[in-house]
CSV table of C-alpha atoms in Angstrom, one decimal:
chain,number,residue,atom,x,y,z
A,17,UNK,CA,24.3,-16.0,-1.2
A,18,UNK,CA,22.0,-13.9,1.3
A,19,UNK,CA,23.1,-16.4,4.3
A,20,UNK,CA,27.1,-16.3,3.3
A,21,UNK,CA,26.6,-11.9,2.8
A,22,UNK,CA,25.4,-11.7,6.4
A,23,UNK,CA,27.8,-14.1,8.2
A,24,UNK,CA,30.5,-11.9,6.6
A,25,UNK,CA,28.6,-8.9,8.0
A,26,UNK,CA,28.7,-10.2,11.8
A,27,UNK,CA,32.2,-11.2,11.2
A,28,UNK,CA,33.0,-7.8,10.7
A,29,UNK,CA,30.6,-6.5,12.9
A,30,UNK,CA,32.6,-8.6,15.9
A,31,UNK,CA,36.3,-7.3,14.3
A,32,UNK,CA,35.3,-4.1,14.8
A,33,UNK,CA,33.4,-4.7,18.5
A,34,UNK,CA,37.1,-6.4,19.3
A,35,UNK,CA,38.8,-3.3,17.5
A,36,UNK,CA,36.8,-0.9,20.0
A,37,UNK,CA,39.8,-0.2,22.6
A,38,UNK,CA,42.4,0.9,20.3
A,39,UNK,CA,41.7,4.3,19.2
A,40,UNK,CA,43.4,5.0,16.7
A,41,UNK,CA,42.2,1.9,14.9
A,42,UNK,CA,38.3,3.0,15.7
A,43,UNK,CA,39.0,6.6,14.9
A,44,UNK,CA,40.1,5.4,11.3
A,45,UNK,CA,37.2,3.6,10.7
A,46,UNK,CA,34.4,5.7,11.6
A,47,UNK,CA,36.4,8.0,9.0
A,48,UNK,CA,36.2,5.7,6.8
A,49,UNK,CA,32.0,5.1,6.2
A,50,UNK,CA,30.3,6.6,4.0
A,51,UNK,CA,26.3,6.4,3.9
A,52,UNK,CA,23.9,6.8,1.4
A,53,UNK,CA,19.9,6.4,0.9
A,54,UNK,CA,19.1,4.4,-2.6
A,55,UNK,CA,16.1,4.8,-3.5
A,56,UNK,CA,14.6,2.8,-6.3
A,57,UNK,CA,11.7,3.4,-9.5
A,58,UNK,CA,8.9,1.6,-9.8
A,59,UNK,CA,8.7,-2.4,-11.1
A,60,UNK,CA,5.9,-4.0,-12.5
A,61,UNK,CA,4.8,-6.1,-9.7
A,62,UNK,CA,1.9,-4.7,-7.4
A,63,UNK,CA,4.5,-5.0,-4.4
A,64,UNK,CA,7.3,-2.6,-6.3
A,65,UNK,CA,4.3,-0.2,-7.3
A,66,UNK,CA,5.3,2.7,-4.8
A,67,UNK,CA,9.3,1.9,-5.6
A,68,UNK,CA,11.5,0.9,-2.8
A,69,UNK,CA,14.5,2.2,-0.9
A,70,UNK,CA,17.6,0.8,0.7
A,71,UNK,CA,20.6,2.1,2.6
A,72,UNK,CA,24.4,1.5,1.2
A,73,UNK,CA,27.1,1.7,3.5
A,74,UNK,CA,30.6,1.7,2.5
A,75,UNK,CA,33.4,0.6,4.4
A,76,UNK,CA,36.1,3.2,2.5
A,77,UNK,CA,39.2,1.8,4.1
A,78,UNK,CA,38.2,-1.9,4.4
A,79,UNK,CA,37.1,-2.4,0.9
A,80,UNK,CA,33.1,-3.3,2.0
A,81,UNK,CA,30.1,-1.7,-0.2
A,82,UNK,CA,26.6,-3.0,0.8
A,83,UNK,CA,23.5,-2.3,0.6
A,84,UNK,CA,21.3,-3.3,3.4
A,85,UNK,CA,17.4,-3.7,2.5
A,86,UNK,CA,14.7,-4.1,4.7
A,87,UNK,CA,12.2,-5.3,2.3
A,88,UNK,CA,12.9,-8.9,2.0
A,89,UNK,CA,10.1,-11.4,2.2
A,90,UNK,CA,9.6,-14.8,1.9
A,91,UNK,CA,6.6,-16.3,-0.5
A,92,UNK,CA,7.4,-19.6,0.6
A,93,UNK,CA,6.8,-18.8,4.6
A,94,UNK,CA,4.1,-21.4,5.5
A,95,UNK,CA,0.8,-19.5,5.5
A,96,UNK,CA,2.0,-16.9,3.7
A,97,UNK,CA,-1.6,-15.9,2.3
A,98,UNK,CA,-3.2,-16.3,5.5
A,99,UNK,CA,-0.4,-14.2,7.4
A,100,UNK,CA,-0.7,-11.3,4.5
A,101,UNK,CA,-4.7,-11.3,4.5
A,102,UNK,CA,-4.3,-11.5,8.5
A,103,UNK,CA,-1.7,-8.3,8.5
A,104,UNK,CA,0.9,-10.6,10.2
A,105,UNK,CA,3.8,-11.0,7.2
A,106,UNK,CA,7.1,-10.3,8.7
A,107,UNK,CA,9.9,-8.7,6.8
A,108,UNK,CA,13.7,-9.3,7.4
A,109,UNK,CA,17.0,-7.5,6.4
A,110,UNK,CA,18.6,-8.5,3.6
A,111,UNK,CA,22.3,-7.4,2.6
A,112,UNK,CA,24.1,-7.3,-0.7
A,113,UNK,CA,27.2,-6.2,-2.3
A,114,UNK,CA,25.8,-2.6,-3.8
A,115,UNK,CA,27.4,-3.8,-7.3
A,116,UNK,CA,25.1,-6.8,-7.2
A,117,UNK,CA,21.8,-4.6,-5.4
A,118,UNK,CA,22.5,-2.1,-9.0
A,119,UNK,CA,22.5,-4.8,-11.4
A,120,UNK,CA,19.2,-6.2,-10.3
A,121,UNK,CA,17.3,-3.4,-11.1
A,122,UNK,CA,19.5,-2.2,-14.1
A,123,UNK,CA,18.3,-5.8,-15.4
A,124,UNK,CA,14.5,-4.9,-14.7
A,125,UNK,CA,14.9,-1.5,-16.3
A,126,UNK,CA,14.8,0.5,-12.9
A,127,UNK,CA,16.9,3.0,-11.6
A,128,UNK,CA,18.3,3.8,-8.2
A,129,UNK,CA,18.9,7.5,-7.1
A,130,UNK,CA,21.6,7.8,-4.5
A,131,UNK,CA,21.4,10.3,-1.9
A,132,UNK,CA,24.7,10.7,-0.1
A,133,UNK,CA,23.8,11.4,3.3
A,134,UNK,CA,25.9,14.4,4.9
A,135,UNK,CA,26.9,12.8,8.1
A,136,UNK,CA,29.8,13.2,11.1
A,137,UNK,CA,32.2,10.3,11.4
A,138,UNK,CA,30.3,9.1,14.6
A,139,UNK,CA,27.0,9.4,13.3
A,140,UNK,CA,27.7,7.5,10.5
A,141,UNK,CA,29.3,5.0,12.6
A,142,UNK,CA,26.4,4.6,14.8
A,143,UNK,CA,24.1,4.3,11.9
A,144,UNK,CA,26.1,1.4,10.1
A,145,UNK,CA,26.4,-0.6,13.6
A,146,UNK,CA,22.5,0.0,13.7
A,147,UNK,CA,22.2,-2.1,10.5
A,148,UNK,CA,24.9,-4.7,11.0
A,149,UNK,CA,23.3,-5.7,14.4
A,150,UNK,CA,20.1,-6.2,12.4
A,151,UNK,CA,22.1,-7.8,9.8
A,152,UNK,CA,23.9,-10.7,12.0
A,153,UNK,CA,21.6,-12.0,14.2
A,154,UNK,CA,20.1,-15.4,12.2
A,155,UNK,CA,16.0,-14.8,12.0
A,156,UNK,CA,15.8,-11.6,12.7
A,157,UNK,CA,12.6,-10.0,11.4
A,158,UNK,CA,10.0,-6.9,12.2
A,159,UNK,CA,6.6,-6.5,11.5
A,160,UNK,CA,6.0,-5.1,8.2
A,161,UNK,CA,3.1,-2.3,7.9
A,162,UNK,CA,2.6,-0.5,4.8
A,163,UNK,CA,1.7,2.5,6.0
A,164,UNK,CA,4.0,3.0,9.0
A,165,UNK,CA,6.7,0.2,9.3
A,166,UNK,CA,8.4,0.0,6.4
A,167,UNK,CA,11.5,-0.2,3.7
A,168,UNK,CA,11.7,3.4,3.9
A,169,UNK,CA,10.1,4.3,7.5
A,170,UNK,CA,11.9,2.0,9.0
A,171,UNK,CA,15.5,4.1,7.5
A,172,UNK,CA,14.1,7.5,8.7
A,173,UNK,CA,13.3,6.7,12.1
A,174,UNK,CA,17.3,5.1,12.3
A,175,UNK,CA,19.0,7.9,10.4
A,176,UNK,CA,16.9,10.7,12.9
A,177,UNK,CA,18.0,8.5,15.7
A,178,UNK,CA,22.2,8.7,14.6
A,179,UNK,CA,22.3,12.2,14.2
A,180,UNK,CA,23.7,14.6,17.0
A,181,UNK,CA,20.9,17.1,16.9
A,182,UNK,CA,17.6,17.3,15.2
A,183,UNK,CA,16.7,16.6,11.7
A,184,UNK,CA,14.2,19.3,10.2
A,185,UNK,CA,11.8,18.6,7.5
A,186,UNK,CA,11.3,21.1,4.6
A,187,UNK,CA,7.5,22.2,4.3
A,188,UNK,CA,5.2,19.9,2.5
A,189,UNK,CA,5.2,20.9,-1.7
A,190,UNK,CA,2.0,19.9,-2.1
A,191,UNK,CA,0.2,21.0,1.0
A,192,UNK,CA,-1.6,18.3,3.3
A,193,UNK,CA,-1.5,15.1,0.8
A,194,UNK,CA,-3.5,11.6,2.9
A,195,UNK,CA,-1.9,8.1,2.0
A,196,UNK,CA,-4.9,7.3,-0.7
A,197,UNK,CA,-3.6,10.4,-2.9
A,198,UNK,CA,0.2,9.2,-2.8
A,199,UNK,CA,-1.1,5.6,-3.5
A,200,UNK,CA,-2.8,6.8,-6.3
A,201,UNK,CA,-0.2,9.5,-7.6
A,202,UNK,CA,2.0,6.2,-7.7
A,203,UNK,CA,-0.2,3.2,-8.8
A,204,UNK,CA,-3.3,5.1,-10.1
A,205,UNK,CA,-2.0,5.1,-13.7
A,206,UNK,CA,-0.1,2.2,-13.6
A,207,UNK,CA,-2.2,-0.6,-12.3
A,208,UNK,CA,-6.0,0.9,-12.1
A,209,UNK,CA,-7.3,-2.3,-11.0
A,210,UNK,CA,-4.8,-2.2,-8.0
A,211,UNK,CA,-5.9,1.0,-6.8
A,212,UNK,CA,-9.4,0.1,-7.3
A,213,UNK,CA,-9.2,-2.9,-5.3
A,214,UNK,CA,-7.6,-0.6,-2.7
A,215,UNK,CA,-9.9,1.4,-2.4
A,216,UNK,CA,-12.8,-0.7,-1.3
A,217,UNK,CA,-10.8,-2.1,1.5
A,218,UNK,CA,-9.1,0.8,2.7
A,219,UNK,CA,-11.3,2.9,5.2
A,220,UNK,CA,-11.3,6.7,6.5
A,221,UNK,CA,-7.7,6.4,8.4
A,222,UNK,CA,-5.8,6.6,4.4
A,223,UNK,CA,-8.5,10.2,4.1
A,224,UNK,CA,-6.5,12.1,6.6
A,225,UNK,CA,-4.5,14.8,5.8
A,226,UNK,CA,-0.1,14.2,6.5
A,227,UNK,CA,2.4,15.9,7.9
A,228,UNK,CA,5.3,15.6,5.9
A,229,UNK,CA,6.8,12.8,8.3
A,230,UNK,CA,4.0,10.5,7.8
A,231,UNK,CA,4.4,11.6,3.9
A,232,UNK,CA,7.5,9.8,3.7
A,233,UNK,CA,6.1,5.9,4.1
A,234,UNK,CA,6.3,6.3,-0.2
A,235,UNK,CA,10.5,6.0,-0.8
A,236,UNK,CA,10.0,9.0,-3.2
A,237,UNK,CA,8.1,11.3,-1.1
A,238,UNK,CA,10.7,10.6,1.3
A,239,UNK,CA,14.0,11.2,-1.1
A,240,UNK,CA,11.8,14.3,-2.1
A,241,UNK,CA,11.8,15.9,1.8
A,242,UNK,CA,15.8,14.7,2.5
A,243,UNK,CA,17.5,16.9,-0.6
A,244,UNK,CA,15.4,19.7,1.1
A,245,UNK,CA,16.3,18.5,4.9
A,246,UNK,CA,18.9,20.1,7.6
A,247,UNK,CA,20.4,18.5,10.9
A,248,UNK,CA,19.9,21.2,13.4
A,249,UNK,CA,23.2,19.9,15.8
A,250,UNK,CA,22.9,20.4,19.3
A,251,UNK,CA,26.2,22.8,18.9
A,252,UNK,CA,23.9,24.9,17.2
A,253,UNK,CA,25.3,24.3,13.9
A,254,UNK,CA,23.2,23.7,10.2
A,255,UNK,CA,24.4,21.4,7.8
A,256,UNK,CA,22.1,19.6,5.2
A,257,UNK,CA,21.4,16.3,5.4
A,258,UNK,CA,22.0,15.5,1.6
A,259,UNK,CA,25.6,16.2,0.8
A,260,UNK,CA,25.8,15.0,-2.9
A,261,UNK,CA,23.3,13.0,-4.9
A,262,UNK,CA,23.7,10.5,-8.4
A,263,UNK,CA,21.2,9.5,-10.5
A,264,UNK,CA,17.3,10.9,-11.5
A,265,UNK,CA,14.7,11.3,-8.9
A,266,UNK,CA,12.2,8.4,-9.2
A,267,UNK,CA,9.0,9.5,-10.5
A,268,UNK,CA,6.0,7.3,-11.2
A,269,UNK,CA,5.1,5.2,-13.9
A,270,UNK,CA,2.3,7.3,-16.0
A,271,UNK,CA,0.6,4.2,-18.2
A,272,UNK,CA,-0.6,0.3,-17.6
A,273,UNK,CA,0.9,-2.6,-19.3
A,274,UNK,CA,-1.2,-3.5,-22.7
A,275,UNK,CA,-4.2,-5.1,-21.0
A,276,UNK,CA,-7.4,-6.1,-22.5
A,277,UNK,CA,-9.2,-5.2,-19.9
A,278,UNK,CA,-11.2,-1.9,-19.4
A,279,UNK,CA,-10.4,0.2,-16.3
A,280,UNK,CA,-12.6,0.4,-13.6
A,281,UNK,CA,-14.1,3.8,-14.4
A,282,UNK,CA,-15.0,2.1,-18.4
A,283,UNK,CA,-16.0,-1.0,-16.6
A,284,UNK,CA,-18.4,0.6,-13.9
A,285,UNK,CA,-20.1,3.1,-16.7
A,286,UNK,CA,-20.6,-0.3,-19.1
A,287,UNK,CA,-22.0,-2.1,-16.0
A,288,UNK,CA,-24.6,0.9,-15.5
A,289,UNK,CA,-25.7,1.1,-19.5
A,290,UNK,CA,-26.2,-2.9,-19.5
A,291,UNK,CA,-28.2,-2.7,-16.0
A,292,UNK,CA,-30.5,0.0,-18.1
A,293,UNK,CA,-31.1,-1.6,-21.1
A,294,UNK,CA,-31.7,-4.6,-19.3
A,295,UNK,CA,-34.0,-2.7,-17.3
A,296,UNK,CA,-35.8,-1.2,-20.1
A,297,UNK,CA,-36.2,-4.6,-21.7
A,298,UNK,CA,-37.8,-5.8,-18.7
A,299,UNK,CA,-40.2,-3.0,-18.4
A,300,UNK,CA,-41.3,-3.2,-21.8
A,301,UNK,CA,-41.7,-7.7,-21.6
A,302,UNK,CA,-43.0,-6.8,-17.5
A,303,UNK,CA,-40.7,-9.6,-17.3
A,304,UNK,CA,-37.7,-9.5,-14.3
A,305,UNK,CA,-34.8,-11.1,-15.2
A,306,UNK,CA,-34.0,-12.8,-12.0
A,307,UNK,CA,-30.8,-13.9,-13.0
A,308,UNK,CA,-29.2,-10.8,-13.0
A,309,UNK,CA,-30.2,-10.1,-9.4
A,310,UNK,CA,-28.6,-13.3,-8.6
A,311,UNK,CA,-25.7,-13.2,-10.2
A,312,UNK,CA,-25.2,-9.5,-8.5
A,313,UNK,CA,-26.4,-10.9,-5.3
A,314,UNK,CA,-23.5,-13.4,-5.5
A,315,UNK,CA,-21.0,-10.9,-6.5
A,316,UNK,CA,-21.9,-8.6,-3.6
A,317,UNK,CA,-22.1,-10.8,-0.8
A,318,UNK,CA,-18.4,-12.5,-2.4
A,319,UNK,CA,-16.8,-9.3,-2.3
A,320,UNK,CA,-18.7,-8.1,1.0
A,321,UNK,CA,-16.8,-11.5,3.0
A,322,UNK,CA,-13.4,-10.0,1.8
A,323,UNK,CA,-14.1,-6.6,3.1
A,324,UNK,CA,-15.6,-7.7,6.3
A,325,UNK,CA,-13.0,-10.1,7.2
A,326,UNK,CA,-10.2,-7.5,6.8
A,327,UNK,CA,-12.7,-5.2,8.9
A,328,UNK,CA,-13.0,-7.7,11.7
A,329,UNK,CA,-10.0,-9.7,11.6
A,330,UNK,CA,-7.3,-8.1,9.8
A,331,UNK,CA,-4.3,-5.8,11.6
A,332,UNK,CA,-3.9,-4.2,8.6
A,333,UNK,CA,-3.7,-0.8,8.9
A,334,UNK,CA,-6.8,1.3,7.9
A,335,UNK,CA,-9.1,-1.8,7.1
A,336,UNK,CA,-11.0,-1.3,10.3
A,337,UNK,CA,-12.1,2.7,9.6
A,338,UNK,CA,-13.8,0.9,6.4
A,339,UNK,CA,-17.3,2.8,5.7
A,340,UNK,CA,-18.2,0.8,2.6
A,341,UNK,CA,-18.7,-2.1,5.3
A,342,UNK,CA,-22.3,-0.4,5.1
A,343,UNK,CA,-22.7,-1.8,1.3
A,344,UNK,CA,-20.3,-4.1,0.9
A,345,UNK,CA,-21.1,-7.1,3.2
A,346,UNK,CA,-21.7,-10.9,3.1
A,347,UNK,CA,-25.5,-10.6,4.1
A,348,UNK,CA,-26.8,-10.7,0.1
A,349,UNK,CA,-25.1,-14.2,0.3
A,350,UNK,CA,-27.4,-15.2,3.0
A,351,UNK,CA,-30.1,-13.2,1.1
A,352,UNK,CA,-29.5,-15.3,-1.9
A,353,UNK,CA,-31.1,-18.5,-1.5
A,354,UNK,CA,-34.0,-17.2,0.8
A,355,UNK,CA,-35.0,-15.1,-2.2
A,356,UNK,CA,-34.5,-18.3,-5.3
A,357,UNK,CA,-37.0,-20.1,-2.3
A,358,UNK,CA,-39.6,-17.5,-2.2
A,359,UNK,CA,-39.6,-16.7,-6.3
A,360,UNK,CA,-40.2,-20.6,-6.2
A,361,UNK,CA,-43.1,-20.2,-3.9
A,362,UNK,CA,-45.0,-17.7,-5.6
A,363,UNK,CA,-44.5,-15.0,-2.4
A,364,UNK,CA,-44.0,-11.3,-3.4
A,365,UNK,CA,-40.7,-10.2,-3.5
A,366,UNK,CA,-38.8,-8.5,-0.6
A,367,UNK,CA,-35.8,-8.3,-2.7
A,368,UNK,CA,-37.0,-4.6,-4.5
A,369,UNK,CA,-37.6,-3.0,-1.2
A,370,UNK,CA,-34.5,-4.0,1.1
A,371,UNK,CA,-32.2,-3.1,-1.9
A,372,UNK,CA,-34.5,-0.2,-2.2
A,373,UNK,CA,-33.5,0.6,1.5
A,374,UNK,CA,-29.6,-0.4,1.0
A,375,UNK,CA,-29.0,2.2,-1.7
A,376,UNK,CA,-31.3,5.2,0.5
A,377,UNK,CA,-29.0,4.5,3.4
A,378,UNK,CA,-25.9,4.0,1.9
A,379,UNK,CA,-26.4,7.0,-0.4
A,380,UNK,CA,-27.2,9.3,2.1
A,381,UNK,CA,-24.1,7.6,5.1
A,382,UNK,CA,-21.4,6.9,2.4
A,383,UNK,CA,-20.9,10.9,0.6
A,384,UNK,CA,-20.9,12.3,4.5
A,385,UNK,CA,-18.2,10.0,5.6
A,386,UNK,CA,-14.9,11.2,5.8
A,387,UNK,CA,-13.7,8.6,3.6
A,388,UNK,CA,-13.2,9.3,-0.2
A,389,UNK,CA,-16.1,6.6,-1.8
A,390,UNK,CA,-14.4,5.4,-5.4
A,391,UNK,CA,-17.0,6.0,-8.2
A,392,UNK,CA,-17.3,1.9,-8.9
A,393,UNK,CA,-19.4,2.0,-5.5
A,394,UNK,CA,-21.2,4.8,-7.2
A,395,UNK,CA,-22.3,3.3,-10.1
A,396,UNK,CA,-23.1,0.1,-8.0
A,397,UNK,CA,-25.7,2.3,-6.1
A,398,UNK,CA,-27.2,3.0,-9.4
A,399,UNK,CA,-27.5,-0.3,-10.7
A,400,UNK,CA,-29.1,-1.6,-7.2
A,401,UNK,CA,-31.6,1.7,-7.9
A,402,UNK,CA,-32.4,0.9,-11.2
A,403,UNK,CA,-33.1,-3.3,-10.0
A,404,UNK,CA,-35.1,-1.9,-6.7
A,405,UNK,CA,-37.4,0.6,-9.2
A,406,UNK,CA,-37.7,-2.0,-12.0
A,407,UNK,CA,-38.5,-4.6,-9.7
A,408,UNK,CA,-41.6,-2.7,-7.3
A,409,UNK,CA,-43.1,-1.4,-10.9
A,410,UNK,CA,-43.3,-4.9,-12.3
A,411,UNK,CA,-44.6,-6.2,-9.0
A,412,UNK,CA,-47.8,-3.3,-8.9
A,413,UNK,CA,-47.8,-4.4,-12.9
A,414,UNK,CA,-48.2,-8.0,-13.4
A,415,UNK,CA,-49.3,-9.0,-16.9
């Protein structure tokens, strides 16, 4: 359907192209397109977290209404996992009759504010031949970013480039906001895990304050700043850039799907009480439960290989700046088996005192970064405190 959409668009794209000469025929339609910014509430999946946004163009006089999307990926791309993990997923554009685009998300129970855009014949015109050529040529794709190349950056930076002038941004409403708050304003609630997981790969560069230019990678942040934008023309007119707008404002989703799960905040605080009582129970038996070091040995150094890769290898954006590299790396995995050796030998522990050492350096670097530490890392400090003091006491206090 996708395929037979876009050979219809290049058909047209060439008709018109052929149509240039005659004036009278161009002049009537570049009258005759209308533009508008859809932009899209949150879904369910992790990927429709943040909402999405879309640009319709209608053809008034020729009878065309179609949305043209540049979020369209393909699961099914060989190495699809690899490419994501690796930062190299390409997106493409994908075009639909609006009246087909509106039903999809009406079926998911999403809504899709429209944002007439408040443009001159010829900039409208230059904006929907930006699209089309997109549109018709077979493979085309871009290199998706999150942060900066996206469904909704991607519209911005073509809709600045058709107008005749300058577009001018309103102030920012809620003063200096940095990508982590917006991902959390907009996934925080709604999938905790998510934006947990988030935040232990994401470094420093997500901490900086935005202007609002750079606020406008989330599709609502970016409706938000165009009802309150103007196109300065170069004639020295002011007009603004929204000229009518349909629907309700997307707003984010304020509560998870039933889950049996605690979030991570309940889940770090229960990990700390269990490490304590264990810990008490050991002090009163002088008994170390080596287990437990193990097992947390294991989950360290497991989740230490993910952030290290995407520190190394990843272009993702913001990965590299990661400061919890400093605690969360694959060396307890190499740790592992030289400690189950020496407990077998009888030799005295060095586990106590280079955990010991982890959590005094990591404590100290991690609250000066500039990077906002999630309290899970917190409360994994404390538990690797609590193992580190357990374990030197019972070592000076052998039964």
């Amino acid at each position: 359907m996708n395929r037979f959409v876009g050979l219809l668009v290049a058909v047209f794209l060439a008709c018109s192209l052929l149509s240039a000469p005659r004036a009278a025929a161009q002049t009537e339609a570049v009258d005759s397109i209308e533009v508008s910014l859809l932009t899209c509430s949150p879904g369910k999946q992790a990927y429709e977290l943040y909402g999405h946004a879309a640009l319709r163009v209608r053809f008034v006089d020729r009878g065309k209404d179609l949305v043209f999307n540049y979020g369209v990926f393909d699961f099914n791309t060989p190495h699809f996992a690899w490419r994501f993990m690796c930062g190299e997923t390409d997106y493409t554009v994908g075009v639909y009759a609006y009246a087909d685009f509106c039903a999809g998300y009406t079926a998911e129970g999403r809504d899709v504010y429209e944002q007439c855009l408040n443009l001159r014949p010829a900039e409208a015109h230059r904006l929907a031949n930006r699209v089309m050529q997109d549109a018709a040529v077979a493979g085309w794709t871009y290199r998706y970013n999150f942060l900066y190349d996206n469904c909704i950056t991607r519209l911005v930076a073509m809709i600045e480039a058709s107008v005749e002038g300058k577009i001018v941004w309103p102030e920012a409403e809620n003063g200096s906001r940095t990508f982590r708050q917006i991902m959390h304003e907009y996934a925080g609630a709604a999938a905790p895990w998510n934006t947990f997981g988030q935040d232990l790969i994401l470094g420093a560069e997500v901490d900086e304050p935005l202007d609002v230019r750079r606020q406008m990678f989330a599709p609502a942040y970016a409706a938000r700043y165009f009802d309150g934008a103007v196109i300065h023309s170069k004639n020295g007119t002011t007009r603004p850039l929204v000229r009518s707008s349909h629907g309700s404002p997307m707003q984010p989703r304020t509560a998870a799907d039933d889950s049996i799960w605690p979030s991570p905040l309940t889940a770090s605080l229960l990990l700390v009480a269990a490490t304590l009582m264990l810990t008490i129970w050991e002090l009163r038996r002088r008994r170390v439960c080596r287990l437990f070091d193990d097992v947390l040995l294991l989950a360290r150094g497991g989740l230490g290989v993910v952030v290290a890769f995407l520190f190394f290898c990843s272009v993702h954006p913001a990965v590299g700046s990661n400061w919890l590299l400093l605690l969360l790396h694959p060396l307890p995995l190499l740790a592992l088996p030289i400690k189950v050796a020496r407990e077998r030998r009888g030799c005295t522990p060095l586990y106590p005192w280079t955990t010991l050492a982890e959590v005094l350096v990591a404590g100290v670097v991690l609250p000066l970064s500039p990077q906002e530490v999630p309290f899970g890392v917190y409360a994994l400090l404390c538990v690797m405190l609590l193992r580190a003091v357990s374990g030197l006491y019972l070592v000076r206090h052998k039964k």
